[in-house]
Coordinates of C-alpha atoms and ligand atoms in Angstrom, one line a residue:
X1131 CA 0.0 0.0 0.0
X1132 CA 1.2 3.3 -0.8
X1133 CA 1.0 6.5 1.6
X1134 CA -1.2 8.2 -0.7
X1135 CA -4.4 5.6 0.3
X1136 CA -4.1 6.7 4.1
X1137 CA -3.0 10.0 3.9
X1138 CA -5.2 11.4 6.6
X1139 CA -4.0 8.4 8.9
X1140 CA 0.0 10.0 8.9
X1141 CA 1.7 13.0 9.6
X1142 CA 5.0 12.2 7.9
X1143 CA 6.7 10.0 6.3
X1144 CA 10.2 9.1 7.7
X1145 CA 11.5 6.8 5.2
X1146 CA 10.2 5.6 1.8
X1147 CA 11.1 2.5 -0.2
X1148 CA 13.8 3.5 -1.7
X1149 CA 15.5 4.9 1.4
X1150 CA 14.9 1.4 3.4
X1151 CA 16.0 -1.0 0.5
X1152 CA 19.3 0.7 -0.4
X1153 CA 19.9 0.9 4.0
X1154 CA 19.0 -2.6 3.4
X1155 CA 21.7 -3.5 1.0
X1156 CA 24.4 -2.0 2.7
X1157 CA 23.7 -3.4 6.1
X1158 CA 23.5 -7.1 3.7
X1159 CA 27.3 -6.2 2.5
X1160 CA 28.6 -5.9 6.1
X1161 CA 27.1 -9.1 7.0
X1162 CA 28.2 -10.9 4.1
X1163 CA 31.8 -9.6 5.4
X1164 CA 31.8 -10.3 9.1
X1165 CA 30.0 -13.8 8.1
X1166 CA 32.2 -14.9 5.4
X1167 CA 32.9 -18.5 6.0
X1168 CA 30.5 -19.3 8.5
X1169 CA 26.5 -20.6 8.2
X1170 CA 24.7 -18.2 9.4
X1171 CA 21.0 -18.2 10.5
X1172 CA 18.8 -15.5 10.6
X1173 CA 16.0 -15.4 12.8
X1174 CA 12.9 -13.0 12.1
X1175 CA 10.2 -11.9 14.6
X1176 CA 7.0 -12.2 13.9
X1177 CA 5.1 -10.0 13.0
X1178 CA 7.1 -7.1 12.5
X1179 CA 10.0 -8.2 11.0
X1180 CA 8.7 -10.2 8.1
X1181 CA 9.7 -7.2 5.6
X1182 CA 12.7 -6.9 7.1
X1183 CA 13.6 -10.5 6.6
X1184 CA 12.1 -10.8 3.2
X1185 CA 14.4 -7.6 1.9
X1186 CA 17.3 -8.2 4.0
X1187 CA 17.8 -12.3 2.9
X1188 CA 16.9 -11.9 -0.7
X1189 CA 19.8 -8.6 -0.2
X1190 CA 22.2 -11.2 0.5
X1191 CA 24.2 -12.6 -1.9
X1192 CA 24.9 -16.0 0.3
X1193 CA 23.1 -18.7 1.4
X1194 CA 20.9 -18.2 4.8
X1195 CA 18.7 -20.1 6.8
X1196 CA 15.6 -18.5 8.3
X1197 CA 13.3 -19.1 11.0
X1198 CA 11.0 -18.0 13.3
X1199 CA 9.7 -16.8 16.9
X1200 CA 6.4 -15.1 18.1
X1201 CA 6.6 -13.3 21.3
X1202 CA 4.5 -10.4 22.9
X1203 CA 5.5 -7.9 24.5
X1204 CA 3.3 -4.9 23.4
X1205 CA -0.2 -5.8 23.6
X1206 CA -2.5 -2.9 21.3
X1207 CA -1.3 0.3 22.9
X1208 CA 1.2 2.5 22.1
X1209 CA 3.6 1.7 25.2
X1210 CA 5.9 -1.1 25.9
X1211 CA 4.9 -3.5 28.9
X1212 CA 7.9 -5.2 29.0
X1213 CA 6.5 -8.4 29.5
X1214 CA 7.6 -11.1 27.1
X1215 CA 6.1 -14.3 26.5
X1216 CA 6.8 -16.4 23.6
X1217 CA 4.2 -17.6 21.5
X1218 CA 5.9 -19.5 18.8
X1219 CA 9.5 -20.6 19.5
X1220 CA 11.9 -21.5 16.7
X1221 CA 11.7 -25.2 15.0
X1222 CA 15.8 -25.4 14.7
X1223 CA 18.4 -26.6 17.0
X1224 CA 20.9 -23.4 17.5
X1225 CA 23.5 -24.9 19.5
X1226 CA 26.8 -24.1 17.6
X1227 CA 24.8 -21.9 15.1
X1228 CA 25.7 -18.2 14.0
X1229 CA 22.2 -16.7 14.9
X1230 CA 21.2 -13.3 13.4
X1231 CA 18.2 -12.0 14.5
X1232 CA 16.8 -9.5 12.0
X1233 CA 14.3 -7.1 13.8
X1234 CA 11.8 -3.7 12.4
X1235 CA 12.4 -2.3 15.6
X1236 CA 14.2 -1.8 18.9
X1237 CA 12.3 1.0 21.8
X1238 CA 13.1 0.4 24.6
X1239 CA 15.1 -2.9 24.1
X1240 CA 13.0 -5.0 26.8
X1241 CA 12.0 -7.3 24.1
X1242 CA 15.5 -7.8 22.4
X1243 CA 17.4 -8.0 26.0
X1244 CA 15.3 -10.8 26.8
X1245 CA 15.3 -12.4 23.3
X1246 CA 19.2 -12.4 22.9
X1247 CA 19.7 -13.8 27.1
X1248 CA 17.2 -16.8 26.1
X1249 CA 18.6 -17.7 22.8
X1250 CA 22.2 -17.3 24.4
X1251 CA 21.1 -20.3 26.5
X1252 CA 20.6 -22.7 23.7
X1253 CA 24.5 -22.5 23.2
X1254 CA 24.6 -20.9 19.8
X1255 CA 28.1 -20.0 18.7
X1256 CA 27.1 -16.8 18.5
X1257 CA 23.9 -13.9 18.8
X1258 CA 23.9 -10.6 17.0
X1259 CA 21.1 -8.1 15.8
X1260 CA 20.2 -6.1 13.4
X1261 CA 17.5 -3.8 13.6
X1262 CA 16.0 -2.2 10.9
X1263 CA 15.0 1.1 13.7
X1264 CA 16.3 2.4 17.2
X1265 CA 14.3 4.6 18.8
X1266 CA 16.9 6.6 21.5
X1267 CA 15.9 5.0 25.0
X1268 CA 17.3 2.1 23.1
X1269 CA 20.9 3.2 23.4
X1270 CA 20.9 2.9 27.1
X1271 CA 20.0 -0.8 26.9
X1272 CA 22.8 -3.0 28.0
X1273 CA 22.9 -5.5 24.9
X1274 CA 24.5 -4.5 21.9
X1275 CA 22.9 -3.8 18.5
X1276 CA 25.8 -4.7 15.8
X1277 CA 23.7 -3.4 12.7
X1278 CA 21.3 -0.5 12.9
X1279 CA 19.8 0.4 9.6
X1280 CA 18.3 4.4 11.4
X1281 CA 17.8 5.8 14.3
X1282 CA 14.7 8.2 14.6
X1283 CA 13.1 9.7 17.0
X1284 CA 11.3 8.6 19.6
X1285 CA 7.7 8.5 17.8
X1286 CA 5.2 6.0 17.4
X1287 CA 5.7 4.5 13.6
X1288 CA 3.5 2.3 11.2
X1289 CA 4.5 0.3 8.1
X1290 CA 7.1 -1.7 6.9
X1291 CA 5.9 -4.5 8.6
X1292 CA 5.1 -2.1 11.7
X1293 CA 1.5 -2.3 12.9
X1294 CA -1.0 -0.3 15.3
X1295 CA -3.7 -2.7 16.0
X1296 CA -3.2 -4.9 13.3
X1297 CA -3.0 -2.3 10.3
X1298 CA -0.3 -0.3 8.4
X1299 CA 1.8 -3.6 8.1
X1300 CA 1.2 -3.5 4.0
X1301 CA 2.3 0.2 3.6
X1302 CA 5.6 0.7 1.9
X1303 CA 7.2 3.5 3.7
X1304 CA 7.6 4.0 7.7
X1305 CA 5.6 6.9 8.4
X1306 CA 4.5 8.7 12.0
X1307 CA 0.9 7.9 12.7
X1308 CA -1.8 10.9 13.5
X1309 CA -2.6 11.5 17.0
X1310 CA -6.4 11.3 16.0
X1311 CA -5.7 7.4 15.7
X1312 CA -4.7 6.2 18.0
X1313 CA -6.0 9.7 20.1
Ligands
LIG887 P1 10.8 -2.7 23.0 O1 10.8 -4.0 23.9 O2 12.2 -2.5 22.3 O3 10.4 -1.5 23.8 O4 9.7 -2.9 21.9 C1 9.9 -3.7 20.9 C2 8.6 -4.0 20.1 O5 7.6 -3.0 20.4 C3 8.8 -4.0 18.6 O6 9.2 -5.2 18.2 C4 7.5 -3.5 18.1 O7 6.7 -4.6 17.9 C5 7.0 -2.6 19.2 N1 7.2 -1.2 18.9 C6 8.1 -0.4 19.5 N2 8.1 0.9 18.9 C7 7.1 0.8 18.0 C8 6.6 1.8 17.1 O8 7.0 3.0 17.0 N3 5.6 1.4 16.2 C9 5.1 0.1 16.2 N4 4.2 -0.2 15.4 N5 5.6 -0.8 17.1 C10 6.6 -0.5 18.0

């Protein structure tokens, strides 16, 4: 979906196609230089990151494995709860594995913190992320992002795979939703 069909929905538009892809492709090169030589698994969360995984994988020029967790940690509002559960865990065995985990967007990094601590436990060779976004209370979280694709500010943002109750996932471009939204 293009901005144009929910206009009155969003106040600006942060960063279009063409801004995310070639981010995209850049971040792709440094991973295919820090990985070279070793398997490397990428692990997307759902929901929000399935556009991120789609553009990032196909960006690589290497072969990747992908999979897959649920967890919740937002509920419909606006605010982070920082409660995580997990609602769909991944189907491979990471023990010795190169794990990536490819994510839209890191606020206040409860969800991340808690992702990377439990994934560490399965005895993966090793855990990065990269984040598509970082909103700034992210920077004083204490795990460490190795690729961010932009940092913006701390605003509530739809599209891209980024939701508010279910909607905006389709649209093309990260935008700033109107107050009179989610008001
Ligand atoms: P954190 O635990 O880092 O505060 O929040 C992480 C999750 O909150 C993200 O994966 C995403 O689902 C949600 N989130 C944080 N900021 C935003 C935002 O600006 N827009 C949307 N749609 N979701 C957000």
């Amino acid at each position: 979906m293009d901005v144009k069909h929910v206009e009155h929905d969003l106040t600006t538009t942060l960063l279009d196609e063409e801004q995310i892809q070639r981010r995209l492709v850049a971040l792709a090169a440094e991973i295919e230089r820090d990985y070279e030589g070793k398997d490397l698994l990428l692990v997307g969360v759902l929901k929000g990151a399935v556009m991120v995984m789609a553009d990032l994988s196909r960006a690589l020029n290497r072969h990747v494995e992908m999979d897959w967790m649920a967890v919740s940690s937002y509920g419909s509002g606006t605010t982070s709860s920082g409660v995580v559960r997990i609602l769909k865990d991944l189907d491979t065995d990471i023990s010795r594995r190169h794990v990536l985990i490819a994510e839209d967007i890191i606020d206040t990094g409860l969800t991340l913190s808690w992702l990377v601590a439990n994934l560490e436990s399965r005895g993966p060779a090793s855990v990065s992320i990269c984040t598509l976004l970082r909103k700034p209370d992210a920077q004083r979280m204490s795990v460490d992002v190795r690729y961010v694709g932009f940092d913006i500010p701390n605003e509530f943002v739809v599209g891209y795979g980024l939701d508010y109750n279910g909607r905006y996932r389709n649209l093309r471009s990260i935008c700033t939703l109107a107050p009179h939204v989610y008001g």
